[in-house]
Structure formats: structure tokens, C-alpha cells
Tab-separated table of C-alpha atoms and ligand atoms in Angstrom:
chain	number	residue	atom	x	y	z
A	960	MET	CA	118.534	129.613	86.949
A	961	ILE	CA	115.903	131.333	84.875
A	962	LYS	CA	114.948	134.982	85.187
A	963	SER	CA	111.391	134.800	83.980
A	964	ILE	CA	109.131	131.893	83.423
A	965	SER	CA	107.482	133.669	80.472
A	966	ALA	CA	110.516	132.627	78.460
A	967	LEU	CA	109.297	129.094	78.830
A	968	GLY	CA	106.132	129.816	76.938
A	969	PHE	CA	104.251	127.824	79.482
A	970	ALA	CA	100.732	127.025	78.447
A	971	ILE	CA	98.270	125.064	80.471
A	972	LEU	CA	96.975	122.588	77.952
A	973	MET	CA	95.461	119.191	78.162
A	974	ALA	CA	98.187	116.663	77.660
A	975	LEU	CA	98.053	112.948	77.847
A	976	ILE	CA	99.873	111.523	80.754
A	977	ASN	CA	101.014	108.069	81.427
A	978	THR	CA	98.497	106.388	83.697
A	979	GLY	CA	100.580	103.264	84.067
A	980	CYS	CA	99.262	102.354	87.460
A	981	ASN	CA	99.742	99.064	89.148
A	982	SER	CA	96.926	96.807	87.924
A	983	PRO	CA	97.465	93.186	88.762
A	984	SER	CA	96.010	90.279	86.947
A	985	GLY	CA	95.432	86.893	88.529
A	986	SER	CA	98.372	85.424	86.615
A	987	GLU	CA	100.723	88.201	87.749
A	988	VAL	CA	99.728	87.539	91.347
A	989	LYS	CA	100.465	83.836	90.919
A	990	GLN	CA	103.776	84.528	89.273
A	991	LYS	CA	104.902	86.731	92.137
A	992	ASP	CA	103.790	84.085	94.619
A	993	SER	CA	106.139	81.464	93.261
A	994	VAL	CA	109.327	81.085	95.249
A	995	THR	CA	112.532	81.561	93.310
A	996	SER	CA	115.632	81.310	95.447
A	997	ILE	CA	116.300	81.829	99.095
A	998	SER	CA	118.985	84.437	98.821
A	999	GLY	CA	117.632	87.760	97.709
A	1000	VAL	CA	114.089	86.477	97.538
A	1001	ASN	CA	112.775	89.729	98.952
A	1002	GLU	CA	114.792	91.891	96.615
A	1003	GLY	CA	112.863	93.176	93.651
A	1004	LEU	CA	109.713	93.562	95.761
A	1005	ALA	CA	108.024	96.942	96.168
A	1006	LYS	CA	109.562	98.446	93.055
A	1007	THR	CA	106.754	100.942	93.337
A	1008	PRO	CA	105.159	101.921	96.672
A	1009	PRO	CA	102.867	99.169	97.995
A	1010	MET	CA	99.143	99.880	97.656
A	1011	GLY	CA	96.364	98.213	99.566
A	1012	TRP	CA	94.157	98.330	102.635
A	1013	ASN	CA	94.863	97.811	106.338
A	1014	SER	CA	92.286	96.900	108.977
A	1015	TRP	CA	93.469	99.143	111.826
A	1016	ASN	CA	92.019	102.567	111.021
A	1017	VAL	CA	88.488	101.342	110.601
A	1018	PHE	CA	88.121	98.095	112.557
A	1019	GLY	CA	90.891	98.337	115.149
A	1020	LYS	CA	90.472	95.553	117.699
A	1021	ASP	CA	87.232	94.319	116.118
A	1022	VAL	CA	88.849	92.750	113.081
A	1023	ASN	CA	87.546	89.265	112.188
A	1024	GLU	CA	87.386	86.914	109.236
A	1025	GLN	CA	83.987	88.037	108.055
A	1026	VAL	CA	84.947	91.686	107.657
A	1027	ILE	CA	88.173	90.651	105.929
A	1028	ARG	CA	86.309	88.478	103.411
A	1029	GLU	CA	83.797	91.265	102.771
A	1030	THR	CA	86.615	93.757	102.358
A	1031	ALA	CA	88.344	91.478	99.838
A	1032	ASP	CA	85.080	91.233	97.876
A	1033	ALA	CA	84.653	95.017	97.988
A	1034	MET	CA	88.210	95.651	96.832
A	1035	VAL	CA	87.330	93.718	93.686
A	1036	SER	CA	83.780	94.978	93.081
A	1037	THR	CA	84.654	98.646	93.586
A	1038	GLY	CA	87.571	98.504	91.158
A	1039	LEU	CA	90.130	99.213	93.884
A	1040	ARG	CA	92.103	96.054	93.129
A	1041	ASP	CA	92.273	96.862	89.445
A	1042	ALA	CA	93.395	100.396	90.278
A	1043	GLY	CA	96.414	98.865	92.045
A	1044	PHE	CA	95.295	98.380	95.662
A	1045	ILE	CA	96.375	94.762	95.934
A	1046	TYR	CA	97.555	94.178	99.520
A	1047	LEU	CA	94.923	93.381	102.129
A	1048	VAL	CA	96.612	93.600	105.524
A	1049	ILE	CA	95.217	92.449	108.872
A	1050	ASP	CA	96.667	94.684	111.561
A	1051	ASP	CA	96.946	93.982	115.293
A	1052	ILE	CA	94.551	91.845	117.403
A	1053	TRP	CA	94.268	88.787	115.190
A	1054	GLN	CA	96.491	86.697	117.521
A	1055	GLY	CA	95.476	84.027	119.969
A	1056	GLU	CA	97.971	82.199	122.162
A	1057	ARG	CA	101.510	81.054	121.620
A	1058	ASP	CA	101.983	77.334	122.246
A	1059	SER	CA	104.327	77.083	125.216
A	1060	ALA	CA	105.855	73.828	123.993
A	1061	THR	CA	106.423	74.525	120.291
A	1062	GLY	CA	106.407	78.324	120.251
A	1063	GLN	CA	103.855	78.293	117.465
A	1064	LEU	CA	101.626	81.375	117.347
A	1065	HIS	CA	97.930	80.734	116.724
A	1066	GLU	CA	95.151	82.981	115.535
A	1067	ASP	CA	92.268	83.947	117.809
A	1068	LYS	CA	89.805	81.200	116.928
A	1069	ARG	CA	86.787	83.218	118.008
A	1070	LYS	CA	87.552	85.891	115.429
A	1071	PHE	CA	89.084	83.634	112.785
A	1072	PRO	CA	87.287	80.284	113.163
A	1073	SER	CA	88.353	79.079	109.691
A	1074	GLY	CA	91.979	79.983	110.388
A	1075	ILE	CA	94.310	82.526	108.829
A	1076	LYS	CA	95.516	80.116	106.156
A	1077	SER	CA	92.054	79.654	104.742
A	1078	LEU	CA	91.483	83.409	104.899
A	1079	ALA	CA	94.725	84.029	103.013
A	1080	ASP	CA	93.599	81.497	100.396
A	1081	TYR	CA	90.344	83.397	100.006
A	1082	VAL	CA	92.166	86.716	99.623
A	1083	HIS	CA	94.492	85.180	97.026
A	1084	SER	CA	91.536	83.715	95.136
A	1085	LYS	CA	90.375	87.284	94.605
A	1086	GLY	CA	93.646	88.255	92.913
A	1087	LEU	CA	94.786	90.129	96.024
A	1088	LYS	CA	97.831	89.682	98.234
A	1089	PHE	CA	97.605	88.981	101.934
A	1090	GLY	CA	99.331	90.841	104.739
A	1091	ILE	CA	99.567	90.403	108.486
A	1092	TYR	CA	100.974	92.229	111.529
A	1093	SER	CA	103.414	91.401	114.290
A	1094	ASP	CA	105.805	93.217	116.600
A	1095	ALA	CA	109.551	93.250	117.314
A	1096	GLY	CA	108.910	93.231	121.058
A	1097	THR	CA	107.500	90.748	123.526
A	1098	LYS	CA	103.983	92.072	122.976
A	1099	THR	CA	102.213	93.924	120.185
A	1100	CYS	CA	100.989	97.464	120.752
A	1101	GLY	CA	97.600	95.923	121.550
A	1102	GLY	CA	99.196	93.675	124.179
A	1103	LEU	CA	99.100	90.321	122.336
A	1104	PRO	CA	102.119	88.041	121.754
A	1105	GLY	CA	104.949	89.726	119.829
A	1106	SER	CA	107.678	88.007	117.808
A	1107	TYR	CA	110.695	88.879	119.998
A	1108	GLY	CA	112.778	85.695	120.252
A	1109	PHE	CA	110.335	83.840	117.983
A	1110	GLU	CA	111.279	85.515	114.709
A	1111	GLU	CA	112.117	82.364	112.770
A	1112	ILE	CA	109.140	80.384	114.041
A	1113	ASP	CA	106.741	83.230	113.253
A	1114	ALA	CA	108.232	83.973	109.833
A	1115	LYS	CA	107.820	80.317	108.905
A	1116	VAL	CA	104.210	80.264	110.073
A	1117	PHE	CA	103.478	83.429	108.115
A	1118	ALA	CA	105.074	81.956	104.989
A	1119	ASP	CA	103.130	78.695	105.433
A	1120	TRP	CA	99.908	80.658	105.709
A	1121	GLY	CA	100.694	82.466	102.445
A	1122	VAL	CA	101.543	85.887	103.848
A	1123	ASP	CA	102.865	88.356	101.241
A	1124	TYR	CA	103.361	91.404	103.490
A	1125	LEU	CA	104.346	91.811	107.139
A	1126	LYS	CA	103.841	95.026	109.098
A	1127	TYR	CA	106.229	94.855	112.049
A	1128	ASP	CA	105.624	97.194	114.990
A	1129	TYR	CA	107.976	98.277	117.814
A	1130	CYS	CA	105.965	98.324	121.069
A	1131	TYR	CA	107.458	96.363	123.993
A	1132	SER	CA	110.789	95.975	122.222
A	1133	PRO	CA	113.825	95.862	124.525
A	1134	ASP	CA	114.706	99.544	124.171
A	1135	TYR	CA	111.139	100.826	124.087
A	1136	VAL	CA	111.028	100.657	127.860
A	1137	SER	CA	114.178	102.668	128.377
A	1138	ALA	CA	113.126	105.018	125.546
A	1139	ASN	CA	116.753	105.661	124.713
A	1140	ASN	CA	116.009	105.468	120.998
A	1141	ASP	CA	118.907	103.105	120.422
A	1142	TYR	CA	119.514	102.611	116.700
A	1143	LYS	CA	121.535	99.457	117.338
A	1144	MET	CA	118.721	97.703	119.152
A	1145	ALA	CA	116.172	98.602	116.500
A	1146	ILE	CA	118.510	97.480	113.732
A	1147	ALA	CA	119.097	94.159	115.506
A	1148	ARG	CA	115.405	93.486	116.122
A	1149	TYR	CA	114.313	94.364	112.580
A	1150	LYS	CA	117.240	92.463	111.059
A	1151	ALA	CA	116.249	89.368	113.034
A	1152	MET	CA	112.824	89.369	111.374
A	1153	GLY	CA	114.157	90.552	107.985
A	1154	ASP	CA	116.562	87.593	107.920
A	1155	ALA	CA	113.895	85.178	109.127
A	1156	LEU	CA	111.546	86.285	106.342
A	1157	LYS	CA	114.263	85.781	103.738
A	1158	LYS	CA	114.989	82.349	105.134
A	1159	THR	CA	111.425	81.217	104.477
A	1160	GLY	CA	112.062	81.568	100.751
A	1161	ARG	CA	108.721	83.314	100.252
A	1162	PRO	CA	108.728	86.862	98.877
A	1163	ILE	CA	107.254	88.964	101.693
A	1164	VAL	CA	107.155	92.747	101.721
A	1165	PHE	CA	108.572	93.895	105.065
A	1166	SER	CA	106.986	97.017	106.530
A	1167	ILE	CA	108.963	98.572	109.380
A	1168	CYS	CA	106.716	100.366	111.872
A	1169	GLU	CA	109.119	101.983	114.315
A	1170	TRP	CA	107.458	105.455	113.870
A	1171	GLY	CA	110.661	107.421	113.188
A	1172	PRO	CA	112.575	108.135	116.422
A	1173	ARG	CA	115.445	105.817	115.407
A	1174	SER	CA	115.596	107.098	111.812
A	1175	PRO	CA	114.648	103.841	110.057
A	1176	TRP	CA	115.185	105.517	106.662
A	1177	LEU	CA	118.927	105.199	107.409
A	1178	TRP	CA	118.914	101.428	107.935
A	1179	GLY	CA	115.547	100.111	106.773
A	1180	LYS	CA	116.763	98.690	103.497
A	1181	GLU	CA	119.827	97.132	105.053
A	1182	VAL	CA	117.669	94.999	107.375
A	1183	GLY	CA	115.422	93.842	104.539
A	1184	GLY	CA	112.693	96.498	104.883
A	1185	HIS	CA	110.712	97.797	101.925
A	1186	LEU	CA	109.015	100.678	103.741
A	1187	TRP	CA	109.449	102.398	107.087
A	1188	ARG	CA	107.161	104.669	109.062
A	1189	THR	CA	108.392	108.248	109.336
A	1190	SER	CA	106.050	109.418	112.104
A	1191	TYR	CA	103.592	108.366	114.781
A	1192	ASP	CA	100.083	107.226	113.869
A	1193	VAL	CA	98.014	109.605	111.768
A	1194	ALA	CA	94.501	110.065	113.140
A	1195	ASP	CA	91.440	111.195	111.234
A	1196	ILE	CA	92.299	114.845	111.840
A	1197	TRP	CA	93.859	117.593	109.796
A	1198	ASP	CA	96.138	119.298	112.291
A	1199	ARG	CA	97.508	117.861	115.504
A	1200	PRO	CA	101.183	118.311	116.410
A	1201	ASN	CA	103.819	115.678	116.990
A	1202	ASN	CA	103.817	113.961	120.378
A	1203	GLU	CA	104.467	110.488	121.669
A	1204	HIS	CA	101.136	109.903	123.298
A	1205	SER	CA	98.355	110.607	120.860
A	1206	PRO	CA	98.107	110.334	117.098
A	1207	ILE	CA	99.129	113.232	114.876
A	1208	GLY	CA	97.325	115.062	112.087
A	1209	ILE	CA	97.847	114.901	108.323
A	1210	LEU	CA	99.811	118.175	108.341
A	1211	THR	CA	102.309	116.932	110.929
A	1212	SER	CA	102.881	113.746	108.990
A	1213	ILE	CA	103.574	115.767	105.838
A	1214	ASP	CA	106.170	117.834	107.678
A	1215	ALA	CA	107.812	114.738	109.169
A	1216	VAL	CA	108.409	113.140	105.780
A	1217	ALA	CA	109.161	116.363	103.922
A	1218	ASN	CA	112.937	116.328	104.227
A	1219	LEU	CA	113.473	112.611	103.696
A	1220	SER	CA	113.215	112.591	99.888
A	1221	ARG	CA	116.639	111.161	99.314
A	1222	PHE	CA	115.817	107.983	101.211
A	1223	ALA	CA	112.838	106.977	99.025
A	1224	GLY	CA	113.218	104.909	95.886
A	1225	PRO	CA	112.355	101.593	94.254
A	1226	GLY	CA	112.486	98.854	96.880
A	1227	GLY	CA	112.477	101.180	99.926
A	1228	TRP	CA	109.888	103.850	100.747
A	1229	ASN	CA	109.193	106.446	103.396
A	1230	ASP	CA	105.838	105.641	104.994
A	1231	PRO	CA	103.946	108.620	106.464
A	1232	ASP	CA	101.284	106.117	107.696
A	1233	MET	CA	98.013	104.881	106.316
A	1234	LEU	CA	95.372	106.915	104.549
A	1235	VAL	CA	92.519	108.306	106.613
A	1236	VAL	CA	90.599	109.130	103.428
A	1237	GLY	CA	86.896	108.373	103.790
A	1238	LEU	CA	86.863	107.605	107.513
A	1239	LYS	CA	84.729	110.628	108.392
A	1240	ASN	CA	85.359	109.951	112.073
A	1241	SER	CA	83.493	106.660	111.810
A	1242	GLY	CA	86.423	104.293	112.201
A	1243	TYR	CA	88.298	102.957	115.175
A	1244	ILE	CA	91.034	105.586	115.310
A	1245	LYS	CA	88.748	108.660	115.355
A	1246	GLY	CA	90.223	112.169	115.592
A	1247	GLY	CA	87.208	114.274	114.660
A	1248	GLY	CA	87.182	113.642	110.920
A	1249	CYS	CA	88.398	115.615	107.913
A	1250	THR	CA	86.709	117.271	104.960
A	1251	ASP	CA	86.827	115.715	101.502
A	1252	THR	CA	89.218	118.499	100.485
A	1253	GLU	CA	91.568	117.416	103.271
A	1254	TYR	CA	91.255	113.755	102.317
A	1255	SER	CA	92.013	114.678	98.741
A	1256	THR	CA	95.099	116.563	99.901
A	1257	GLN	CA	96.281	113.515	101.826
A	1258	MET	CA	95.884	111.255	98.780
A	1259	THR	CA	97.633	113.775	96.559
A	1260	MET	CA	100.526	114.536	98.883
A	1261	TRP	CA	101.082	110.852	99.699
A	1262	SER	CA	101.316	110.262	95.943
A	1263	MET	CA	103.731	113.178	95.558
A	1264	PHE	CA	105.836	111.504	98.264
A	1265	SER	CA	105.813	108.096	96.515
A	1266	ALA	CA	104.338	106.903	99.784
A	1267	PRO	CA	102.685	103.539	100.276
A	1268	LEU	CA	98.935	103.988	99.710
A	1269	MET	CA	97.316	101.835	102.373
A	1270	MET	CA	93.635	102.700	102.624
A	1271	GLY	CA	92.019	102.710	106.042
A	1272	CYS	CA	88.330	103.332	105.459
A	1273	ASP	CA	85.504	100.819	105.197
A	1274	VAL	CA	85.723	100.080	101.490
A	1275	ARG	CA	82.426	98.142	101.686
A	1276	ASN	CA	80.608	101.438	102.219
A	1277	MET	CA	82.412	104.262	100.454
A	1278	SER	CA	80.747	107.553	99.571
A	1279	GLU	CA	80.969	108.759	95.989
A	1280	ASN	CA	83.545	111.390	97.009
A	1281	THR	CA	85.710	108.817	98.786
A	1282	ARG	CA	85.568	106.582	95.754
A	1283	LYS	CA	86.622	109.446	93.484
A	1284	ILE	CA	89.549	110.383	95.705
A	1285	LEU	CA	90.865	106.827	96.065
A	1286	LEU	CA	90.281	105.787	92.474
A	1287	ASN	CA	91.794	108.831	90.795
A	1288	LYS	CA	93.986	107.036	88.265
A	1289	ASP	CA	96.053	110.116	87.434
A	1290	ILE	CA	96.966	110.660	91.082
A	1291	ILE	CA	97.739	106.949	91.549
A	1292	ALA	CA	99.976	107.101	88.488
A	1293	ILE	CA	101.991	109.858	90.185
A	1294	ASP	CA	102.474	107.635	93.223
A	1295	GLN	CA	103.376	104.598	91.130
A	1296	ASP	CA	105.664	106.370	88.696
A	1297	PRO	CA	108.595	104.013	88.025
A	1298	LEU	CA	111.231	106.655	88.797
A	1299	GLY	CA	110.125	106.425	92.425
A	1300	LYS	CA	111.209	109.938	93.397
A	1301	GLN	CA	109.758	111.679	96.433
A	1302	ALA	CA	108.631	115.277	95.888
A	1303	ILE	CA	110.725	118.133	97.214
A	1304	ARG	CA	109.220	121.238	98.801
A	1305	MET	CA	110.409	124.047	96.520
A	1306	PHE	CA	108.443	126.963	97.922
A	1307	ARG	CA	106.734	128.032	101.092
A	1308	HIS	CA	105.254	131.457	101.760
A	1309	ASN	CA	102.326	132.574	103.935
A	1310	GLY	CA	101.119	129.015	104.356
A	1311	LEU	CA	101.212	128.280	100.624
A	1312	GLU	CA	103.522	125.589	99.293
A	1313	ALA	CA	104.714	124.186	95.974
A	1314	TRP	CA	106.181	120.710	95.657
A	1315	LYS	CA	107.968	119.170	92.698
A	1316	LYS	CA	108.264	115.504	91.833
A	1317	PRO	CA	110.240	114.271	88.811
A	1318	LEU	CA	108.345	111.690	86.763
A	1319	SER	CA	109.407	109.253	84.092
A	1320	GLY	CA	109.309	110.412	80.472
A	1321	ASP	CA	110.930	113.760	81.195
A	1322	ARG	CA	107.875	114.984	83.061
A	1323	PHE	CA	107.265	116.251	86.533
A	1324	ALA	CA	104.351	116.874	88.841
A	1325	ILE	CA	103.911	120.198	90.625
A	1326	ALA	CA	101.556	120.183	93.602
A	1327	VAL	CA	100.411	123.467	95.075
A	1328	PHE	CA	98.974	123.305	98.545
A	1329	ASN	CA	97.176	125.720	100.875
A	1330	ARG	CA	97.703	125.135	104.599
A	1331	ASN	CA	95.618	128.192	105.506
A	1332	GLU	CA	92.143	128.306	106.995
A	1333	ASN	CA	90.902	130.500	104.164
A	1334	ALA	CA	91.123	130.505	100.369
A	1335	SER	CA	94.379	131.961	99.031
A	1336	THR	CA	96.078	132.455	95.700
A	1337	ILE	CA	99.483	130.938	95.114
A	1338	SER	CA	101.891	132.242	92.521
A	1339	VAL	CA	105.126	130.371	91.862
A	1340	GLY	CA	107.673	131.132	89.193
A	1341	GLY	CA	110.243	129.093	87.322
A	1342	ASP	CA	112.966	130.203	89.713
A	1343	ASP	CA	111.020	128.760	92.622
A	1344	LEU	CA	110.383	125.527	90.763
A	1345	GLU	CA	113.849	125.284	89.179
A	1346	ILE	CA	112.485	124.754	85.717
A	1347	GLU	CA	114.925	125.142	82.845
A	1348	ASP	CA	114.248	128.250	80.827
A	1349	SER	CA	115.126	126.640	77.506
A	1350	THR	CA	112.327	124.115	77.643
A	1351	GLN	CA	108.688	124.490	76.804
A	1352	TYR	CA	106.126	122.447	78.637
A	1353	ASN	CA	102.545	121.427	78.330
A	1354	ALA	CA	100.745	121.304	81.618
A	1355	ARG	CA	97.666	119.546	82.770
A	1356	GLU	CA	95.846	120.260	85.989
A	1357	LEU	CA	94.566	116.965	87.261
A	1358	TYR	CA	91.561	117.821	89.335
A	1359	GLU	CA	89.906	120.603	87.326
A	1360	SER	CA	91.192	120.565	83.794
A	1361	ALA	CA	88.808	123.372	82.842
A	1362	THR	CA	90.361	126.036	85.042
A	1363	ALA	CA	93.769	125.557	83.597
A	1364	ALA	CA	93.347	126.883	80.091
A	1365	LYS	CA	95.413	130.026	80.285
A	1366	ARG	CA	98.921	131.072	79.447
A	1367	PHE	CA	101.033	132.289	82.279
A	1368	HIS	CA	104.505	133.317	83.165
A	1369	LYS	CA	103.945	131.972	86.629
A	1370	LEU	CA	101.881	129.161	87.919
A	1371	THR	CA	99.080	131.092	89.586
A	1372	THR	CA	95.998	129.453	90.954
A	1373	ARG	CA	93.418	129.914	93.684
A	1374	LEU	CA	93.208	127.253	96.363
A	1375	SER	CA	90.461	126.804	98.907
A	1376	ALA	CA	91.405	126.122	102.551
A	1377	HIS	CA	93.571	122.969	102.783
A	1378	GLU	CA	93.257	122.303	99.060
A	1379	THR	CA	95.959	120.791	96.836
A	1380	LYS	CA	96.063	120.935	93.049
A	1381	VAL	CA	98.464	119.055	90.829
A	1382	PHE	CA	99.889	119.970	87.461
A	1383	ILE	CA	101.730	117.530	85.245
A	1384	LEU	CA	104.343	119.234	83.104
A	1385	SER	CA	105.626	117.404	80.075
A	1386	LYS	CA	108.078	118.636	77.494
A	1387	LYS	CA	106.448	120.124	74.425
A	1388	SER	CA	107.304	118.128	71.338
B	2670	LIG	C1	100.806	101.003	116.517
B	2670	LIG	C2	100.965	101.240	115.025
B	2670	LIG	C3	99.585	101.335	114.391
B	2670	LIG	C4	98.786	100.077	114.649
B	2670	LIG	C5	98.711	99.807	116.155
B	2670	LIG	C6	98.132	98.431	116.463
B	2670	LIG	O1	100.251	102.102	117.141
B	2670	LIG	O2	101.711	102.400	114.790
B	2670	LIG	O3	99.687	101.581	112.999
B	2670	LIG	O4	99.407	99.001	113.985
B	2670	LIG	O5	99.996	99.856	116.751
B	2670	LIG	O6	98.141	98.129	117.825
């Protein structure tokens, strides 16, 4: 442990960082689409946290094929796809009826007159991947047919349609009614779909949406999952405490995922829920809205957590600030760093926090974060951050490089209310 950080000769300097974010090309998408072998077909997926867009936060029950096509177009024209946001996921309320004779699940033809398969083809033609939603219970959370007892039939339909990602919810599952939070039941229900997906032979990212009560981080990977929700739904609100009946705020979601670092890594990620960035209380989920500073904090902290980055705003109509927050390549590179480590909270005092995330190339990211309602100055030393005293580092502050040009024996910086700043430390050569 070091006594004084001045021994490190820390200097805040501009330093190049690796911006190796996930930017797919059409050929890469095709290559990943090709089926290799049935066993282990879903292994090797989600080596970095999945990035994309999900329909729920903004469109909710009003999702339809036109908005999905327009969203696919916008993901390309805005540069989101090339920044790494490649999954386009239709959430709940796409379903029509289940055929009572064959068990086949159909789309709602009024909303998807051309059919899901043709929509998936369109999404793929844009160099994106296509995701869909179902539920481990008899009904989805929106009350439409769930996959309970129909896992194999549904998985096959999804694979035939060209689905690359399945979000799988937990409403109306057998133990949901008794609310006994039975791990065994959840494991069995998610394994049934995980196995069915593998059996299709198509690589499909499996997103477990059980919300956390049955600790899916303990068994998510074992049932074929690549990510698992760690809390209830996040609404477009900064601070609302945990509860089973209404969505939570960004702060509560941060605290729910905070101590789960050891369960995140390549192939299996903690999922603190989708991004509310850019919603401005205009979407389906509401909550009152957040400031751009708060949205920026969500994007930054999700990246510090190696969390999936699933956008939820209307990407056809983004403000300049929303665009800047979502397309910040340096922040995305933190999320997509190949080491896949989730940040650890190293320091907390008077509502000020410092988080540390190891990065590839002997670097790490330090995020400093102000939970308070007023501006405050944070000061963290090497002891707090557990930085070796024998090593010198260059540091780069990602949002405001200009403010960072000073030597220090502590990392000291002023943060406005709810603001987060990130420093990348790399060893001095
Ligand atoms: C649950 C999930 C949400 C969303 C809705 C859809 O609440 O947690 O993310 O998928 O269901 O009904």
C-alpha cells in the first residue's frame, strides 16, 4: 500500500487510449450468422457486452414494423451501428396468437403485416443483428403468450426468422405467483430455453430478465445466458428506491450491481437494465426525465460496469447532447474493453465516489461520481485507489481534457451535481 500518491509522479496529460470499440462490418455480421456446430454454438458470443437498441423504453406497447425499420435506418445514418450498437431488439407486445394445433407462435399481423422474418431480413440488410423478446412463464409481462412449455417450438421459430438475440422475461412463471424466489424453478425455466436455443444450431445471445431476486449472476452462464438483469426496470428518473411495484432510478440500479463485479466477464455480463439516455420523459416508460448530466453518468457508469449498452431512446430524433453521450467512442471503448472487468467501488465519502476498472494494456479507468444535489470536490489518493507507488502513470480525463492539465498527489476534481468524470491511467513509458 502506498503512503503518498506524490511518489507516483502522477501527471494529468493527454495520452492516447485504445478506442477499439465494436464496429461491425457487413461481412463480420454474415460470418457470425453462419451456423457452425450444434454443441457450444452459443459459446463465444458476447465476448464483450452486447450493444444495441431495445424498443421498450420509447415505444412500449406501440411497437410496429414501421418504427423498427426507421430505427434500423437511423442506427446506420447516425453512426450508432458503426460505433458498435449492432443489436436491434423488439421487446414485448409483438406477439399475436399461438396456433392451438401446432403450438406455433405468430406475430401480431396488424403491427407486423410483412411478418417478423421479413423485418429481420431488413435489419440484417443494414448490417445489424436482430433481437426479439419472450417470457419463461405462460404469459409475457404485457399479458401475451409466453414460452412456458413451448420452449423448443419457439426457439425454432426464432431461429427460422433469423433472431440473433433473445430477451427472456420472468412474469407469469410458475414461481412468480407464489413469489418464493425459488432458484431451482428459475434455473429450470431458463435452462429449458437455453437448451432449446442451442438445439436450433443458430448462435443466439440469451438475455436473462429475471430482475435479480433469484441471483441470476450465480447460474446465468450455466443455463446458457450471456447477460442477466441485476435489478427491476430502470425508469427515466435519477433517484427512486428499490421496490417490486414501480421502476427504480439510475442510482438504485448502480447500487444493485455495485457488488457483483466478480460475476461479470467475457460471455456473461451483469445487466443493470437498458439506457434511459435521451428519453427526456418522452418515451413509454416515463419517470419524470433526467438531465443530460445524469444521462451522461448513466452511460459512463454502465461502461465502467462492462454492462450491456442497450439504448432506449428514439434514435430517429436524437438531440445533439444525446448523440454526444451515446457516441462517445472513448466511453464505449471502456465498456468494450476486452478484459471485461466490472469496476469496483474503491471510495465513498459524503456522497462522493471513486470507481476503478482495470483495462487491457496495463491501464485502468477511474470514474469519480457525485451523488449530491450540489457541486462538490472529490479528492482521492493512491491508497484509496490501490495504485502501486512504484509506477508512474499518464492520465487523460475523457470529458474535459482541458481541465486536467495539472500535477497532483491526489486525484482532485470538482463535480457538478450528479456528474461523473473518467480518467484513463496508463503506465508511463
Ligand atoms: C418487464 C421487463 C421490461 C420489459 C417489460 C415488457 O417489465 O423487465 O424490461 O421487457 O417487461 O413487458
